[in-house]
Amino acid sequence: PKGLLITIDGPAGAGKSTVAKKLAQKLGYLYLDTGAMYRVVALAAKRLGLDFQDEERLGELAKTLDFKLVPRENGVSVFLGEEDVSQAIRTPEIDRLSSVVARVPGVREALKTRQQAIGKEGGVIAEGRDMGSVVFPDAEIKFFITASLEARARRRYKEQKQKGLNISFEEVLTNLRERDERDSKREVAPLVIPEGAIIIDTSELSPEQVLDMVLKEIEKVK
Ligand code: C5P
């Protein structure tokens, strides 16, 4: 066996990807960024000018889309065909559109198939919204990483300022709140705390403290 299958779920901006990336590095595991998959589908749909209400077309697109997640030093590069879209999928517009395509059952089904194919061997840190609940219900360890809306908005605001985006704190807060709503209230695979998950609230914690707590929990299972 290549190692454990570890899932990390939680709302946007809670620090999931920061801890997932560090953990993958530390353990020599594969970082499976499932949010990137929804993002690349959203980007492709936008470029094709698809109707975001057309669930059939969106499902078909997710099933047939030629994209790749390529592991790199600190995270993952995302390719749409031959094009590196790692930056293009991380804009406020794609934040929003990814959560719109994520409501479509056919899109979720197509991506779940790809995710399970990657995760089944183990040695994987699977990060997303439904990893422990739907995609990998039998994972050896499940984490639910969360934080207050305020704390998450503060972090996102800082990130987006660093990227040079001209966006107000209020806008960041509103965008996060709307995305949380869509992710938590959709009918298929909504964001929930998976059964048996270890819950970590990162509002008052540094990334190092979170990593420490997660590593301690993993040691107990190993
Ligand atoms: O995690 P990230 O912010 O990159 O995810 C983008 C969007 O993709 C989320 O807001 C959510 O709507 C969707 N998503 C999902 N299920 C996952 C991962 C992401 O629905 N497992």
Short mmCIF file of C-alpha atoms and ligand atoms in Angstrom, two decimals:
data_model
loop_
_atom_site.label_atom_id
_atom_site.label_comp_id
_atom_site.label_asym_id
_atom_site.label_seq_id
_atom_site.Cartn_x
_atom_site.Cartn_y
_atom_site.Cartn_z
CA PRO A 1 0.00 0.00 0.00
CA LYS A 2 1.19 3.49 -0.86
CA GLY A 3 -0.09 5.12 2.29
CA LEU A 4 -3.20 6.48 3.89
CA LEU A 5 -6.09 8.22 2.25
CA ILE A 6 -6.70 11.46 4.14
CA THR A 7 -9.59 13.80 3.43
CA ILE A 8 -9.81 17.51 4.20
CA ASP A 9 -13.12 19.32 3.78
CA GLY A 10 -14.37 22.72 4.84
CA PRO A 11 -15.56 26.13 3.66
CA ALA A 12 -13.59 28.50 1.44
CA GLY A 13 -10.69 30.34 3.02
CA ALA A 14 -10.41 28.17 6.14
CA GLY A 15 -6.81 27.21 5.34
CA LYS A 16 -7.49 23.76 3.88
CA SER A 17 -5.14 24.03 0.93
CA THR A 18 -2.31 25.49 2.99
CA VAL A 19 -2.37 22.53 5.36
CA ALA A 20 -3.08 20.00 2.59
CA LYS A 21 -0.05 21.12 0.58
CA LYS A 22 2.27 21.10 3.57
CA LEU A 23 1.00 17.73 4.68
CA ALA A 24 1.48 16.22 1.21
CA GLN A 25 5.06 17.51 1.18
CA LYS A 26 5.81 16.25 4.65
CA LEU A 27 4.38 12.76 4.09
CA GLY A 28 5.40 12.44 0.45
CA TYR A 29 1.75 12.02 -0.53
CA LEU A 30 -0.13 13.25 -3.57
CA TYR A 31 -2.11 16.45 -3.07
CA LEU A 32 -5.49 16.05 -4.76
CA ASP A 33 -6.95 19.55 -5.21
CA THR A 34 -10.55 18.79 -6.21
CA GLY A 35 -11.53 22.48 -6.13
CA ALA A 36 -9.13 22.97 -9.06
CA MET A 37 -11.22 20.47 -11.04
CA TYR A 38 -14.43 22.46 -10.54
CA ARG A 39 -12.51 25.62 -11.36
CA VAL A 40 -11.13 24.29 -14.65
CA VAL A 41 -14.61 23.14 -15.73
CA ALA A 42 -15.95 26.62 -14.91
CA LEU A 43 -13.16 28.31 -16.88
CA ALA A 44 -13.72 26.07 -19.92
CA ALA A 45 -17.49 26.65 -19.79
CA LYS A 46 -16.98 30.39 -19.64
CA ARG A 47 -14.57 30.42 -22.56
CA LEU A 48 -16.96 28.30 -24.64
CA GLY A 49 -19.72 30.73 -23.80
CA LEU A 50 -21.91 27.94 -22.39
CA ASP A 51 -25.19 28.67 -20.67
CA PHE A 52 -24.57 28.01 -16.95
CA GLN A 53 -28.16 26.80 -16.65
CA ASP A 54 -27.62 24.09 -19.25
CA GLU A 55 -26.89 21.18 -16.94
CA GLU A 56 -26.65 18.64 -19.71
CA ARG A 57 -23.95 20.53 -21.61
CA LEU A 58 -22.03 21.23 -18.40
CA GLY A 59 -22.13 17.56 -17.39
CA GLU A 60 -20.95 16.54 -20.86
CA LEU A 61 -18.15 19.09 -20.67
CA ALA A 62 -16.93 17.82 -17.29
CA LYS A 63 -16.94 14.27 -18.61
CA THR A 64 -14.96 14.94 -21.78
CA LEU A 65 -12.78 17.93 -20.82
CA ASP A 66 -9.06 17.49 -21.48
CA PHE A 67 -7.42 18.76 -18.30
CA LYS A 68 -4.60 17.64 -16.03
CA LEU A 69 -3.46 18.33 -12.48
CA VAL A 70 0.32 18.13 -12.37
CA PRO A 71 1.98 18.01 -8.92
CA ARG A 72 4.67 20.61 -8.33
CA GLU A 73 6.92 21.77 -5.47
CA ASN A 74 4.28 23.58 -3.52
CA GLY A 75 0.90 22.43 -4.79
CA VAL A 76 -0.34 21.69 -8.27
CA SER A 77 -0.27 23.11 -11.78
CA VAL A 78 -3.48 22.90 -13.76
CA PHE A 79 -3.49 22.37 -17.52
CA LEU A 80 -6.43 22.84 -19.87
CA GLY A 81 -5.21 21.01 -22.95
CA GLU A 82 -1.63 22.28 -23.27
CA GLU A 83 -2.30 25.61 -21.57
CA ASP A 84 -1.23 26.25 -17.99
CA VAL A 85 -4.33 27.81 -16.41
CA SER A 86 -3.10 27.70 -12.79
CA GLN A 87 -3.48 31.48 -12.46
CA ALA A 88 -6.55 31.86 -14.66
CA ILE A 89 -8.64 29.58 -12.43
CA ARG A 90 -7.91 31.65 -9.29
CA THR A 91 -9.88 34.81 -9.96
CA PRO A 92 -12.95 36.10 -8.09
CA GLU A 93 -15.06 35.36 -11.18
CA ILE A 94 -13.98 31.70 -11.27
CA ASP A 95 -14.42 31.48 -7.47
CA ARG A 96 -18.07 32.20 -8.16
CA LEU A 97 -18.56 30.22 -11.39
CA SER A 98 -16.90 27.11 -9.92
CA SER A 99 -19.54 26.98 -7.20
CA VAL A 100 -22.23 27.41 -9.87
CA VAL A 101 -21.03 24.42 -11.93
CA ALA A 102 -20.51 22.46 -8.70
CA ARG A 103 -24.29 22.36 -8.20
CA VAL A 104 -24.80 20.36 -11.38
CA PRO A 105 -25.23 16.62 -10.65
CA GLY A 106 -23.65 15.53 -13.96
CA VAL A 107 -20.57 17.65 -13.27
CA ARG A 108 -20.17 16.18 -9.78
CA GLU A 109 -20.60 12.64 -11.09
CA ALA A 110 -17.96 13.09 -13.79
CA LEU A 111 -15.43 14.64 -11.41
CA LYS A 112 -16.11 12.09 -8.69
CA THR A 113 -15.13 9.32 -11.12
CA ARG A 114 -11.82 11.07 -11.83
CA GLN A 115 -11.20 11.76 -8.13
CA GLN A 116 -11.82 8.17 -7.07
CA ALA A 117 -9.48 6.88 -9.79
CA ILE A 118 -6.70 9.06 -8.35
CA GLY A 119 -7.47 8.38 -4.68
CA LYS A 120 -7.99 4.64 -4.69
CA GLU A 121 -4.30 3.74 -4.37
CA GLY A 122 -3.85 5.70 -1.14
CA GLY A 123 -0.99 8.01 -0.28
CA VAL A 124 -3.32 10.89 -1.07
CA ILE A 125 -4.47 14.09 0.64
CA ALA A 126 -7.89 14.76 -0.90
CA GLU A 127 -9.11 18.31 -0.37
CA GLY A 128 -12.55 19.70 -1.17
CA ARG A 129 -16.14 19.93 0.07
CA ASP A 130 -17.39 16.33 -0.17
CA MET A 131 -14.24 14.24 0.12
CA GLY A 132 -15.04 12.54 3.43
CA SER A 133 -18.81 12.50 2.96
CA VAL A 134 -19.32 11.33 -0.64
CA VAL A 135 -16.18 10.67 -2.67
CA PHE A 136 -14.09 8.78 -0.07
CA PRO A 137 -16.48 7.76 2.73
CA ASP A 138 -14.03 5.00 3.77
CA ALA A 139 -10.99 7.26 4.13
CA GLU A 140 -8.72 6.38 7.05
CA ILE A 141 -8.70 9.91 8.48
CA LYS A 142 -11.08 12.78 7.83
CA PHE A 143 -10.58 16.40 8.76
CA PHE A 144 -13.05 19.27 8.71
CA ILE A 145 -11.13 22.51 8.69
CA THR A 146 -13.16 25.60 9.39
CA ALA A 147 -12.93 29.19 10.66
CA SER A 148 -15.24 32.12 11.32
CA LEU A 149 -16.48 34.02 8.27
CA GLU A 150 -14.57 37.08 9.49
CA ALA A 151 -11.28 35.23 9.81
CA ARG A 152 -11.68 33.61 6.41
CA ALA A 153 -12.55 36.92 4.75
CA ARG A 154 -9.52 38.60 6.34
CA ARG A 155 -7.20 35.94 4.90
CA ARG A 156 -8.79 36.05 1.44
CA TYR A 157 -8.64 39.84 1.41
CA LYS A 158 -4.93 39.76 2.19
CA GLU A 159 -4.30 37.15 -0.52
CA GLN A 160 -6.20 39.11 -3.14
CA LYS A 161 -4.43 42.35 -2.25
CA GLN A 162 -1.12 40.53 -2.63
CA LYS A 163 -2.20 39.42 -6.10
CA GLY A 164 -2.78 43.08 -6.88
CA LEU A 165 -6.56 42.76 -7.14
CA ASN A 166 -8.55 45.89 -6.51
CA ILE A 167 -11.27 44.53 -4.27
CA SER A 168 -12.76 45.77 -1.01
CA PHE A 169 -13.00 43.79 2.22
CA GLU A 170 -16.80 44.02 1.98
CA GLU A 171 -16.78 42.45 -1.49
CA VAL A 172 -14.54 39.61 -0.32
CA LEU A 173 -16.86 38.98 2.62
CA THR A 174 -19.97 38.99 0.43
CA ASN A 175 -18.38 36.69 -2.15
CA LEU A 176 -17.37 34.19 0.54
CA ARG A 177 -20.79 34.28 2.16
CA GLU A 178 -22.54 33.66 -1.16
CA ARG A 179 -20.21 30.81 -2.09
CA ASP A 180 -20.67 29.19 1.35
CA GLU A 181 -24.43 29.40 0.85
CA ARG A 182 -24.32 27.79 -2.56
CA ASP A 183 -21.93 25.05 -1.37
CA SER A 184 -23.91 24.29 1.80
CA LYS A 185 -27.41 24.44 0.37
CA ARG A 186 -27.07 22.57 -2.90
CA GLU A 187 -28.94 19.31 -3.29
CA VAL A 188 -26.08 17.07 -4.35
CA ALA A 189 -23.11 16.59 -2.02
CA PRO A 190 -23.47 19.78 0.01
CA LEU A 191 -20.70 20.87 2.34
CA VAL A 192 -21.24 18.94 5.59
CA ILE A 193 -19.06 17.72 8.44
CA PRO A 194 -18.35 14.10 7.43
CA GLU A 195 -19.18 11.40 9.94
CA GLY A 196 -16.19 10.74 12.14
CA ALA A 197 -14.30 13.83 10.99
CA ILE A 198 -11.86 15.65 13.27
CA ILE A 199 -12.93 19.28 13.41
CA ILE A 200 -10.32 22.03 13.56
CA ASP A 201 -11.29 25.69 13.86
CA THR A 202 -8.37 27.71 12.52
CA SER A 203 -9.71 31.20 13.36
CA GLU A 204 -7.09 31.73 16.06
CA LEU A 205 -4.40 29.37 14.78
CA SER A 206 -1.30 29.85 12.62
CA PRO A 207 -0.71 27.52 9.65
CA GLU A 208 2.11 25.86 11.63
CA GLN A 209 -0.20 25.17 14.57
CA VAL A 210 -2.80 23.65 12.27
CA LEU A 211 -0.21 21.42 10.61
CA ASP A 212 0.99 20.30 14.03
CA MET A 213 -2.49 19.33 15.17
CA VAL A 214 -3.18 17.46 11.95
CA LEU A 215 0.12 15.57 12.13
CA LYS A 216 -0.59 14.53 15.73
CA GLU A 217 -3.94 13.08 14.69
CA ILE A 218 -2.35 11.20 11.80
CA GLU A 219 0.29 9.73 14.12
CA LYS A 220 -2.50 8.20 16.20
CA VAL A 221 -3.82 6.29 13.20
CA LYS A 222 -0.54 5.24 11.58
O1 C5P B 1 -11.68 24.72 -2.88
P1 C5P B 1 -11.95 25.73 -3.96
O2 C5P B 1 -12.25 27.10 -3.44
O3 C5P B 1 -10.88 25.76 -5.00
O4 C5P B 1 -13.26 25.20 -4.67
C1 C5P B 1 -13.94 25.95 -5.64
C2 C5P B 1 -15.41 25.55 -5.65
O5 C5P B 1 -15.54 24.22 -6.15
C3 C5P B 1 -16.10 25.50 -4.29
O6 C5P B 1 -16.65 26.74 -3.92
C4 C5P B 1 -17.18 24.46 -4.50
O7 C5P B 1 -18.33 25.02 -5.05
C5 C5P B 1 -16.59 23.53 -5.51
N1 C5P B 1 -16.10 22.30 -4.91
C6 C5P B 1 -17.01 21.30 -4.65
N2 C5P B 1 -16.58 20.09 -4.18
C7 C5P B 1 -15.28 19.88 -3.95
C8 C5P B 1 -14.33 20.89 -4.19
C9 C5P B 1 -14.78 22.10 -4.66
O8 C5P B 1 -18.20 21.49 -4.83
N3 C5P B 1 -14.91 18.67 -3.53
#
